Coordinates of C-alpha atoms and ligand atoms in Angstrom, one line a residue:
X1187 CA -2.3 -32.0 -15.3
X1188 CA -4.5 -33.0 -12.2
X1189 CA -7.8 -31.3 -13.4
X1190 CA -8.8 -34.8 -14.2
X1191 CA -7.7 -36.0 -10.7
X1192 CA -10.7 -37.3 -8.5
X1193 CA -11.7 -34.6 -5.7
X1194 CA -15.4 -34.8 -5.9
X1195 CA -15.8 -35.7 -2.8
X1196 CA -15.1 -32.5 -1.4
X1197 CA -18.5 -31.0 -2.0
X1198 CA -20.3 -33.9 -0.5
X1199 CA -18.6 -33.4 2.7
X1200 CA -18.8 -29.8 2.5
X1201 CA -23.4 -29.8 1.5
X1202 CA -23.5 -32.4 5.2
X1203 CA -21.2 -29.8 7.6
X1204 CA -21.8 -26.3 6.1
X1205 CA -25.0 -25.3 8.3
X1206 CA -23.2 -25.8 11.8
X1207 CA -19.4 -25.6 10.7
X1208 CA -16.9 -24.2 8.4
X1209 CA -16.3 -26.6 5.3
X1210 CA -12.8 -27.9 4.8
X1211 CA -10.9 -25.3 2.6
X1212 CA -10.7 -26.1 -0.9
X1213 CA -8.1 -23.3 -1.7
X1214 CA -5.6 -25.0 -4.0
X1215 CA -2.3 -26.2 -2.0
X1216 CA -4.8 -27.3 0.9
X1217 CA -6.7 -29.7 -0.4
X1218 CA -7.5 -32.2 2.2
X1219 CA -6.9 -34.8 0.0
X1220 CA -3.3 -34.3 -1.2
X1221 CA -2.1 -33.5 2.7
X1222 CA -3.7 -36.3 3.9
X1223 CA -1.2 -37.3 7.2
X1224 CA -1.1 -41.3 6.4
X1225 CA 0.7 -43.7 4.4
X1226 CA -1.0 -43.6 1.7
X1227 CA -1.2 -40.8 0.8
X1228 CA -1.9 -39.5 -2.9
X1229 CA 1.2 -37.9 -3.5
X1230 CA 3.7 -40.7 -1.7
X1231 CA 1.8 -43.4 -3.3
X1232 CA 2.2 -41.4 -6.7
X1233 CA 6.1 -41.2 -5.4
X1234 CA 6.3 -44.6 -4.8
X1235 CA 4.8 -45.8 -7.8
X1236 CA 7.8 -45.9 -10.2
X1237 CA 5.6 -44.8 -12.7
X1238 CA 7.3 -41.8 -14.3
X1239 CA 4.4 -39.3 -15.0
X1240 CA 2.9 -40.2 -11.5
X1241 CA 5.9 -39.4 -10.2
X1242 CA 6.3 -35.9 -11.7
X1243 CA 2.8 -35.3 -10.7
X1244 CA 3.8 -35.5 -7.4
X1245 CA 7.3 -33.5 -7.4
X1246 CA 5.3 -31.0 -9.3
X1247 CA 2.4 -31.3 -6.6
X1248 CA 4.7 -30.8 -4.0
X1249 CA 7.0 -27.9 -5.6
X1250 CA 3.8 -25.8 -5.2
X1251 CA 2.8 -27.1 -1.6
X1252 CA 6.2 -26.8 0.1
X1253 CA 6.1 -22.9 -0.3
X1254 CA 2.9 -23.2 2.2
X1255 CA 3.3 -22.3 6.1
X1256 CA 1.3 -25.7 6.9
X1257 CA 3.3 -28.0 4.7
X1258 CA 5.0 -30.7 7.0
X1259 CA 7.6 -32.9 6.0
X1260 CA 6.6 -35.3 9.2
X1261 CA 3.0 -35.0 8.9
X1262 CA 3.0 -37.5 5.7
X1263 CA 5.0 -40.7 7.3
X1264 CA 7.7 -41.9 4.3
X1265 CA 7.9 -38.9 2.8
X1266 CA 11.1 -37.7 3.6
X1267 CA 12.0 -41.4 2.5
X1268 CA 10.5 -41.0 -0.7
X1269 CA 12.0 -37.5 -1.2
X1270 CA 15.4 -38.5 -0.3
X1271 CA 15.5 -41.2 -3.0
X1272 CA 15.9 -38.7 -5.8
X1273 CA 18.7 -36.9 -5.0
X1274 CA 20.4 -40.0 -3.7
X1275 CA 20.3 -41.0 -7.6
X1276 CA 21.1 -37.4 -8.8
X1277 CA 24.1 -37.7 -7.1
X1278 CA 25.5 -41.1 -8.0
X1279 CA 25.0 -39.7 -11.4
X1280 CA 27.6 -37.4 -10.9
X1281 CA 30.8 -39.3 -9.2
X1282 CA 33.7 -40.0 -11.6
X1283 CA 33.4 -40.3 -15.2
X1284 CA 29.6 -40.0 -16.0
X1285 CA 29.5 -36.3 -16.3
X1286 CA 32.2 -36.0 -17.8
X1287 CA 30.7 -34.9 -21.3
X1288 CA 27.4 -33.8 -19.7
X1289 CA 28.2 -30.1 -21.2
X1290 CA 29.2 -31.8 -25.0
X1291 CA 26.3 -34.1 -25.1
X1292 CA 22.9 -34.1 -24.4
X1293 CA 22.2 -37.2 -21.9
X1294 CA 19.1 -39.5 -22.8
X1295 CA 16.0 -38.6 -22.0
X1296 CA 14.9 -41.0 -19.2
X1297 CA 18.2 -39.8 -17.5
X1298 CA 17.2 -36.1 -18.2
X1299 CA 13.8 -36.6 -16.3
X1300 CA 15.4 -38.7 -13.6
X1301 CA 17.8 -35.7 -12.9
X1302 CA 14.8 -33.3 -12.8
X1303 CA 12.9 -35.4 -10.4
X1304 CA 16.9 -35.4 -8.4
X1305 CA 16.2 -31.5 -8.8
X1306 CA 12.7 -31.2 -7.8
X1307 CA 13.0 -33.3 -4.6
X1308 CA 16.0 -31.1 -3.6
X1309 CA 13.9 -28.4 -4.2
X1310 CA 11.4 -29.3 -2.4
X1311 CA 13.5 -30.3 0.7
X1312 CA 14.5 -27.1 0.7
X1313 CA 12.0 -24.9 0.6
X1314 CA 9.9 -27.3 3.3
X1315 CA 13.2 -26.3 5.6
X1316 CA 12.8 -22.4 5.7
X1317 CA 9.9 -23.1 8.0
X1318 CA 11.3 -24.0 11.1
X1319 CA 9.8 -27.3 12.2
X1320 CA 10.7 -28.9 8.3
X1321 CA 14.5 -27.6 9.2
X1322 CA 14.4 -29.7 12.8
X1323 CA 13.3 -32.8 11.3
X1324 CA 15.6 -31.9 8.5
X1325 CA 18.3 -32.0 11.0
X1326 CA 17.6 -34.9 12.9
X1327 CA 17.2 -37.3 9.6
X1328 CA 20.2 -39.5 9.6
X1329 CA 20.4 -39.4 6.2
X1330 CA 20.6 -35.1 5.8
X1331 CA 24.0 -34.6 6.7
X1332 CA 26.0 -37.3 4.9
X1333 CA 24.4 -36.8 1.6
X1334 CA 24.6 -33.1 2.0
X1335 CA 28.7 -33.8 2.5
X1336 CA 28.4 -35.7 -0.4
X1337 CA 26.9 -33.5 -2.5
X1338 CA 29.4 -30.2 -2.1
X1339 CA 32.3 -32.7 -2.7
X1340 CA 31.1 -34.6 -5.4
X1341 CA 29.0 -32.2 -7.7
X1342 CA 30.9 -30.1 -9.7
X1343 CA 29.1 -26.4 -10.7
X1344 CA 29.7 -27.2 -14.4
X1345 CA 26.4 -27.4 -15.9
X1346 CA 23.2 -25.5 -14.7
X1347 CA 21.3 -28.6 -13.1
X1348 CA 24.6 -29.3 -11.7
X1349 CA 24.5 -25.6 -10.1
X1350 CA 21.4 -25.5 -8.8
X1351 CA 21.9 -28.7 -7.3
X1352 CA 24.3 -27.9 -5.0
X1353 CA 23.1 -24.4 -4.5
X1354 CA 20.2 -26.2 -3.1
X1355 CA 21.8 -28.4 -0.9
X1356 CA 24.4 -25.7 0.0
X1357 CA 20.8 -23.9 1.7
X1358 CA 19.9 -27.0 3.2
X1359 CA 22.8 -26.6 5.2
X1360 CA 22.7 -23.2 5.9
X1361 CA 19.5 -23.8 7.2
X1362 CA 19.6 -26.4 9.7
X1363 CA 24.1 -25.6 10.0
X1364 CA 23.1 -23.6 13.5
X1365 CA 23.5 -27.2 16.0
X1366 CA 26.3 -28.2 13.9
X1367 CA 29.5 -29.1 15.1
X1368 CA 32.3 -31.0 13.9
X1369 CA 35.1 -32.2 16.2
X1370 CA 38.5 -30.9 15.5
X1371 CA 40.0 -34.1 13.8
X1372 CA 37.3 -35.0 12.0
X1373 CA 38.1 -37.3 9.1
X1374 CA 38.5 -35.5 5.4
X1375 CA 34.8 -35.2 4.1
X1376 CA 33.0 -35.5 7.4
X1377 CA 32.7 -31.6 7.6
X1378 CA 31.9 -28.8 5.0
X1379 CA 33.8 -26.5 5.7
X1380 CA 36.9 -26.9 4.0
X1381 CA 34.4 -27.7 0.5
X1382 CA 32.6 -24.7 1.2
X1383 CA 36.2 -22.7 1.4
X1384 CA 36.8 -23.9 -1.8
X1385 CA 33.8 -22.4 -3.6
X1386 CA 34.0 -19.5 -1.8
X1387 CA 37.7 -19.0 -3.0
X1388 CA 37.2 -20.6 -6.6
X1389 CA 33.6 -19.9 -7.7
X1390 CA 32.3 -17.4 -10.0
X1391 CA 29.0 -18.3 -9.2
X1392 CA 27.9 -15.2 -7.5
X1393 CA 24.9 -17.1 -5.9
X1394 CA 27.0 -20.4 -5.0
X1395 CA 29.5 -17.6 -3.5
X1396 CA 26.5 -16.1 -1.4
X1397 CA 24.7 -18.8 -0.2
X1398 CA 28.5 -20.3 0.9
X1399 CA 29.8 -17.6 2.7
X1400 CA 26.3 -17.5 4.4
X1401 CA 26.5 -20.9 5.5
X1402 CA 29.8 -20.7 6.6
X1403 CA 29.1 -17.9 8.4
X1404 CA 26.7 -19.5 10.6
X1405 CA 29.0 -22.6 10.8
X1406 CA 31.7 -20.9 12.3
X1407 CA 30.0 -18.6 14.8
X1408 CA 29.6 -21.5 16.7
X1409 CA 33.0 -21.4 18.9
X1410 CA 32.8 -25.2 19.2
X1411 CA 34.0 -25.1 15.1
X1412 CA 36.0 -21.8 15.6
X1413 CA 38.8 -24.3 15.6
X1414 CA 38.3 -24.2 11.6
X1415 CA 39.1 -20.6 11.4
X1416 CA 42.2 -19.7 9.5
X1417 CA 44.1 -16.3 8.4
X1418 CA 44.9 -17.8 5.1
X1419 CA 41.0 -18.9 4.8
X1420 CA 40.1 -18.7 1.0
X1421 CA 37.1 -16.7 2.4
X1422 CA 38.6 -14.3 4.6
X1423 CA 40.3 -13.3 0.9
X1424 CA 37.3 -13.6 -1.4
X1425 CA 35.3 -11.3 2.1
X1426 CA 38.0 -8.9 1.2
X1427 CA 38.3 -8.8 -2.4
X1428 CA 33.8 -8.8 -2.7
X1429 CA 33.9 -6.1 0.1
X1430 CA 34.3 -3.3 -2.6
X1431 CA 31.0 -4.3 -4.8
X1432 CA 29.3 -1.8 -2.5
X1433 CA 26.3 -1.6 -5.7
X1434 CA 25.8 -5.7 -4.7
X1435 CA 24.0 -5.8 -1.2
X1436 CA 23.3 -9.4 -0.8
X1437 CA 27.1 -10.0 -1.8
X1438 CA 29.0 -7.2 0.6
X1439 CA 26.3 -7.9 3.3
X1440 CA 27.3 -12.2 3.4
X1441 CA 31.0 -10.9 3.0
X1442 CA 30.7 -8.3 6.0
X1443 CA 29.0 -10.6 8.0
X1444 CA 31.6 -13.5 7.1
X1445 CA 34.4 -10.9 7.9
X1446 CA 32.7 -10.0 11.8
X1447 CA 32.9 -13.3 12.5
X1448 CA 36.1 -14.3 11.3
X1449 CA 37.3 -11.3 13.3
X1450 CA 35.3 -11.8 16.5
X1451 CA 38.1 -14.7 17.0
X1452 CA 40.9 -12.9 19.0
X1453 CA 43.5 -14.7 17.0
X1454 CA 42.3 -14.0 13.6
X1455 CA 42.1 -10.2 15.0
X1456 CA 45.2 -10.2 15.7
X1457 CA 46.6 -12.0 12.6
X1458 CA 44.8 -10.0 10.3
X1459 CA 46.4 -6.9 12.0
X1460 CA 49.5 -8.0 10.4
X1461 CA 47.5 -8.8 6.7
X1462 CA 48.7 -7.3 3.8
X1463 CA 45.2 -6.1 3.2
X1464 CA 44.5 -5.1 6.1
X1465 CA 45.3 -0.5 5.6
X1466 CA 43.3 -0.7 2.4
X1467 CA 40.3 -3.2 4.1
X1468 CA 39.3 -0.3 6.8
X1469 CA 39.6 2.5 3.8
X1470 CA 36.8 0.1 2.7
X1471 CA 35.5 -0.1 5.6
X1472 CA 35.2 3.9 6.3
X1473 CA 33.7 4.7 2.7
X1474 CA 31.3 1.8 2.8
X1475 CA 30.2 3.4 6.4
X1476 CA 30.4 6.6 4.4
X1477 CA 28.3 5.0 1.5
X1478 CA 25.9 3.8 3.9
X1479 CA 24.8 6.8 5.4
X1480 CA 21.5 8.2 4.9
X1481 CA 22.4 11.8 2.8
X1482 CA 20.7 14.7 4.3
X1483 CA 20.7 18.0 2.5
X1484 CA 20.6 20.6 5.4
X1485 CA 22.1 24.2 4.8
X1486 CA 23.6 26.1 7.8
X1487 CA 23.9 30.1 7.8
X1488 CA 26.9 30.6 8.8
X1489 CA 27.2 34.2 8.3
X1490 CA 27.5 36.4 11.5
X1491 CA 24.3 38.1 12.1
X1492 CA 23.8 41.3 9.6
X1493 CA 22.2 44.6 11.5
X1494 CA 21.1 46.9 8.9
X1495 CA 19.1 50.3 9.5
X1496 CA 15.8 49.4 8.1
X1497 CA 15.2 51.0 4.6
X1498 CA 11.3 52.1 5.1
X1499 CA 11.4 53.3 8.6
X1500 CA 7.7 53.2 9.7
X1501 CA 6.7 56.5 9.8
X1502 CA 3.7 56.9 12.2
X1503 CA 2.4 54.5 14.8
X1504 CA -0.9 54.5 17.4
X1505 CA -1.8 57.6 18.8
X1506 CA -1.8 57.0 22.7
X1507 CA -3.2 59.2 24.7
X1508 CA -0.5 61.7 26.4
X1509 CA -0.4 62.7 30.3
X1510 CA -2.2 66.3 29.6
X1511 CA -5.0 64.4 27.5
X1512 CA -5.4 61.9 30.3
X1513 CA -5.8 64.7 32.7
X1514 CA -8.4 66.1 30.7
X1515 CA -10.8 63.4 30.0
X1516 CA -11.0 61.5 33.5
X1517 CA -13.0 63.8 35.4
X1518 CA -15.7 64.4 31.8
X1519 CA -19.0 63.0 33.0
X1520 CA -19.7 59.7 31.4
X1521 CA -20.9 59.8 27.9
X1522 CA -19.3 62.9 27.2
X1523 CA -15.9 61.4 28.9
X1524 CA -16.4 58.4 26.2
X1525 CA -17.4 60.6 23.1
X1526 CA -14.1 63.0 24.0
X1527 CA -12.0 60.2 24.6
X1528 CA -12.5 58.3 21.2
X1529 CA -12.3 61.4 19.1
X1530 CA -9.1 61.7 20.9
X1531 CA -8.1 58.0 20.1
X1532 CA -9.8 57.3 16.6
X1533 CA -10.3 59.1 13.6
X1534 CA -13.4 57.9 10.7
X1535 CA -11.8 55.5 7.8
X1536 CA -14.3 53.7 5.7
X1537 CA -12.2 50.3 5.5
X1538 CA -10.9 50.9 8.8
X1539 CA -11.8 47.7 11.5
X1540 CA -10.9 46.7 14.7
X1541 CA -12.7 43.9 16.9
X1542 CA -15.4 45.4 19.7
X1543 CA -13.0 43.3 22.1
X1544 CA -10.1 45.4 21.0
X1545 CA -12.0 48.2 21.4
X1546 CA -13.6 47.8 24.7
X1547 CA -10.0 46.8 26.0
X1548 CA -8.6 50.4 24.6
X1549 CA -11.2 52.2 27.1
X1550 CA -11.3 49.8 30.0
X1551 CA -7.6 49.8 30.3
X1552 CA -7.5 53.3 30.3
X1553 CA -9.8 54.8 32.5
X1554 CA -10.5 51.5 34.9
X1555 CA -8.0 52.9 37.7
X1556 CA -10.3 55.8 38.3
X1557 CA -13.3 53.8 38.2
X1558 CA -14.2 54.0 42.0
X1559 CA -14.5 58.5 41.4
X1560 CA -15.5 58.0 37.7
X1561 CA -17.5 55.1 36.9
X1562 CA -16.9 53.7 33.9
X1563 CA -19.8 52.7 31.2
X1564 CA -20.6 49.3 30.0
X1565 CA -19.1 47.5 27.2
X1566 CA -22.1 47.4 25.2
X1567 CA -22.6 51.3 25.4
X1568 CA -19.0 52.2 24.8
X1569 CA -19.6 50.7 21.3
X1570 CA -22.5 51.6 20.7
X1571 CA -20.9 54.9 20.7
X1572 CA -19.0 54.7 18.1
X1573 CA -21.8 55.2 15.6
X1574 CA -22.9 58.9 18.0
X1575 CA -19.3 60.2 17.4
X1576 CA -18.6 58.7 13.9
X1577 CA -22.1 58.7 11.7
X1578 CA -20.3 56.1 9.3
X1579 CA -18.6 53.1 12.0
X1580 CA -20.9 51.2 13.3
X1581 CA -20.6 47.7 15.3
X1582 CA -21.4 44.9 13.3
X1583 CA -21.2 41.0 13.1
X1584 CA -19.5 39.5 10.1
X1585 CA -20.9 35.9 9.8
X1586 CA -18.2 33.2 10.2
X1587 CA -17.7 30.6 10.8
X1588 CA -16.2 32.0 13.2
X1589 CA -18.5 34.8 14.1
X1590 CA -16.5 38.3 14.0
X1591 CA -17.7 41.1 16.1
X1592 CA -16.2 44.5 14.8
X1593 CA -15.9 47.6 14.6
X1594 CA -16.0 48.8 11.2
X1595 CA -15.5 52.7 9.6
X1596 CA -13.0 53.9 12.1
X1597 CA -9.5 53.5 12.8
X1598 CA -6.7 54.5 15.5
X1599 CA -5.7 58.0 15.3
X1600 CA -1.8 57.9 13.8
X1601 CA 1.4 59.7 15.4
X1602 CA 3.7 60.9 12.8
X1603 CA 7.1 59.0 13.9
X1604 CA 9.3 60.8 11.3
X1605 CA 10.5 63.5 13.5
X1606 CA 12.0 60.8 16.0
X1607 CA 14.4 59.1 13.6
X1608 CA 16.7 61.8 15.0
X1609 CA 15.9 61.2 18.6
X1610 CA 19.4 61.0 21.2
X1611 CA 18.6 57.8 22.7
X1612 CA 22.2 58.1 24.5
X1613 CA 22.3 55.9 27.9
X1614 CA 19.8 53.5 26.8
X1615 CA 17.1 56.4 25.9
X1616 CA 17.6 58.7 28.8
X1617 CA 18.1 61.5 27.6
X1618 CA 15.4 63.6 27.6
X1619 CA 16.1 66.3 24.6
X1620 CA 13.3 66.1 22.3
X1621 CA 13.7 64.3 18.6
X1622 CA 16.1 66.8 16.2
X1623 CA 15.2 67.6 12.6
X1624 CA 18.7 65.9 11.0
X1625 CA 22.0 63.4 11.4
X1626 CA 23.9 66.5 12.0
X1627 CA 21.6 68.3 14.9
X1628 CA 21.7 64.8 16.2
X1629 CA 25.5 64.5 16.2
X1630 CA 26.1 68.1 17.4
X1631 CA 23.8 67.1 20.5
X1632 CA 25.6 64.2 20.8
X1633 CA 29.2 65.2 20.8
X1634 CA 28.4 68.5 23.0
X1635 CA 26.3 66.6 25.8
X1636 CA 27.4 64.5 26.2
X1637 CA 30.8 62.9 24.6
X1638 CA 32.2 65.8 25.2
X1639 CA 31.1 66.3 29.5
X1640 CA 31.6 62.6 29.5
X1641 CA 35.3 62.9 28.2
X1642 CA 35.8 66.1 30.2
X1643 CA 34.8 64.3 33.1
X1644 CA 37.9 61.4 32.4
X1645 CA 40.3 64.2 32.8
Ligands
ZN3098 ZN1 21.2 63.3 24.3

C-alpha cells in the first residue's frame, strides 16, 4: 500500500554523509520520514486528513511502528490528539440503542471501517504504553482516564470488535493503573473498579477475565484504594472458583496473585477465615504447591547393609618377602644381592608387566634401611637386571602419548592364600596358630582355646 509512497530522498542523503558517517537507517519501522518529530508529519497529516484510505494508511503505519522500543507517543506533537479521536467515536457508537442489533445485522460499511479505525487507534495506544515512557504520557493525558471509565461501562463484550475493544482499554489501564487512586466516595463511574468486579464475576471471556483481575490487582495493592476491598468481592469468588484450572497458567497465576492481595488486607484475612470456601481453598492451595513442584526421580536404598562371605575368595596374593629371606639376602654383595632378591620376588610370565617405577620402588623400599652397610645399586641397573635373571623381560618404552616405561615378561611371585581361609583370627587376629585345613579344625581350635579358657575363666 505505501510502495508507491515518496522516500527517494533517502539515498540522496545517505550518497552526501556515507564516507564520514553512518547513514540514517532505512530499516522499515524507522524511516526518518514517517517518525519525523513535527506537526506535520506524514502520518498525522494522513490522520488528519479525513480522507478515509489516508487514514487507514496511517492506523496501519502505525499498528506496525508502535511495537518498536523508539516509538514515542510525545515525539510527534498531536498525535495523541489525533489517536484519541477514534476511539472517542467507537465509543459513542456503542451507548444505548445503536448496538443493539449489531450481532443480527451487519452495520454499513462506512460505519464498519470507522469502527476499525476506533480499533486500530486503541490498539495502537496500547501497545505504544507497554514501553514505559508512552504509559507516563498515557497517564498524564487528561483525556486517558475518563474515556477509559467510559469505555468498561459502556461497551458491552457482545460482539468480537466490541471485545477487543474493551480488552484493549482494560490493558491501558492495567498499564498506567500503578499511580491510581480513587478517593473513597468517589461518584458512581469515576472509578473502575466496581466495572471491572463485574467482568471478573460475569465474563466468560477468559482473556477479559485475565487482563481484569490483572488490572485489579495492581489497582488495589495500592492501600490508598484498599478501601474498595470487599469479602463478598465478585473476584475474590471467581479467584476461587479459577484457582483449580491448574493446566491454565496465565489464568491461576492473575487469580493467585488477585487472591495475595486481597488477603494481604488484615480484614479480608480475617473475613475469609470464616468463608465458606475457605477448608477446600488451602486443599487447593497445598496440591497446586504440590503440582508445582519440580518431580525428581531419586531412589534411596533403604535396606540395611548386607555382609555376605565373598563367593570367589582370592586365592593367592603377592609374594612378600618373609623375615628368614630378608635375613638372607641383605648381606649378598650387590649384583648378586639384586639377582637373588628378584628371583625371590618375581617369577618369568610372557604377558606379565609392571612399570620400572613400580619396580624400582619394590627393591628401594626393601633394602634402603641397610643401605649405609650394604649399598644399594642404582635404579637404572636394578632394571637392567631383569633381563640377566629372566632371558625373556626386558625394560622397554611403550610409546604414548603418554610414554609408558615397563617392565614386560615378568610378574610377582604369587602366595597361595587358600590355606588361610581357615585361619583363627580370634581377638582381632592375635592368635598366633597357623591357618587349619577345614571349618571344623577351625571350630575345634576355636571352642578349645579359647571359648572354652575364656568361659572357664568367668567362673
Ligand atoms: Zn585361635
Amino acid at each position: 500500500m505505501y510502495t508507491n509512497r515518496p522516500n527517494a530522498h533517502t539515498p540522496a542523503y545517505t550518497a552526501h554523509y556515507s564516507t564520514n558517517r553512518p547513514g540514517p537507517n532505512v530499516t522499515d519501522d524507522y524511516e526518518r520520514w514517517y517518525t519525523e518529530a513535527t506537526p506535520n508529519n506524514r502520518m498525522l497529516l494522513s490522520l488528519r486528513s479525513g480522507i478515509d484510505s489516508e487514514i487507514s494508511w496511517a492506523l496501519d503505519r502505525l499498528c506496525r511502528l508502535c511495537n518498536n522500543e523508539q516509538f514515542m507517543l510525545r515525539s510527534i506533537p498531536g498525535l495523541m490528539d489525533a489517536l484519541f479521536e477514534w476511539p472517542e467515536w467507537y465509543l459513542e457508537q456503542c451507548e444505548e440503542d445503536k448496538t443493539q442489533y449489531a450481532c443480527l445485522f451487519s452495520a454499513p460499511r462506512e460505519t464498519q471501517r470507522k469502527r476499525r479505525h476506533g480499533l486500530e487507534a486503541l490498539f495502537i495506544l496500547r501497545n505504544s504504553a507497554i514501553n514505559e515512557p508512552n504509559a507516563v504520557e498515557l497517564a498524564n493525558y487528561p483525556q486517558t482516564l475518563p474515556m477509559l471509565l467510559q469505555i468498561l461501562q459502556k461497551v458491552r463484550p457482545n460482539t468480537d470488535s466490541n471485545t477487543e475493544f474493551l480488552l484493549n482499554a482494560i490493558e491501558i489501564l492495567q498499564m498506567i493503573a500503578v499511580d491510581l487512586t480513587f478517593p473513597t466516595m468517589s461518584p458512581a463511574g469515576s472509578n473502575p473498579i466496581p466495572a471491572l468486579e463485574r467482568i471478573i464475576g460475569h465474563s466468560t471471556n477468559r482473556s477479559l477475565v485475565i487482563a481484569s483481575m490483572v488490572t485489579l490487582n495492581h489497582l488495589l495493592s495500592n492501600p490508598r484504594n484498599s478501601s474498595y476491598l470487599s469479602p463478598e468481592s465478585p473476584a475474590l469468588g471467581a479467584s476461587l472458583q479459577y484457582l483449580s484450572l491448574f493446566v491454565d497458567r496465565p489464568l491461576v497465576d492473575a487469580s493467585l496473585n488477585y487472591l495475595y492481595t486481597h488477603l494481604s488486607h488484615y480484614s479480608m484475612a480475617k473475613a475469609f477465615l470464616l468463608h465458606r470456601d475457605m477448608p477446600s481453598t488451602l486443599n487447593l492451595l497445598v496440591s497446586l504447591l504440590l503440582h508445582e513442584q519440580v518431580e525428581e526421580t531419586v531412589s534411596l536404598d533403604i535396606s540395611p547393609p548386607v555382609a555376605t562371605i565373598p563367593t570367589t575368595a582370592v586365592a593367592q596374593r603377592d609374594h612378600e618377602l618373609t623375615q628368614e629371606e630378608l635375613e638372607s639376602l641383605v648381606s649378598l654383595p650387590e649384583p648378586n644381592r639384586c639377582y637373588e632378591w628378584m628371583r625371590t620376588m618375581f617369577v618369568p610370565k610372557q604377558e606379565g608387566e609392571l612399570t620400572q617405577v613400580e619396580f624400582w620402588n619394590l627393591y628401594k623400599d626393601q633394602f634402603s634401611r641397610f643401605a649405609d652397610r650394604y649399598p644399594l645399586l642404582v635404579a637404572s641397573d636394578v632394571i637392567k637386571n631383569v633381563n640377566i635373571v629372566f632371558q625373556t623381560a626386558q625394560a622397554m618404552v611403550l610409546p604414548g602419548p603418554p610414554q609408558k616405561f615397563v617392565v614386560r615378561g615378568v610378574d610377582r611371585r604369587k602366595d597361595s592364600t587358600a590355606s588361610e581361609r581357615f585361619k583363627c583370627h580370634w581377638n582381632r587376629s592375635q592368635c598366633a596358630a597357623s591357618p587349619f585345613n577345614s571349618p571344623s579344625e577351625l571350630y575345634e581350635h576355636l571352642l578349645a582355646q579359647h571359648i572354652q579358657t575364656y568361659e572357664s575363666s568367668e567362673m
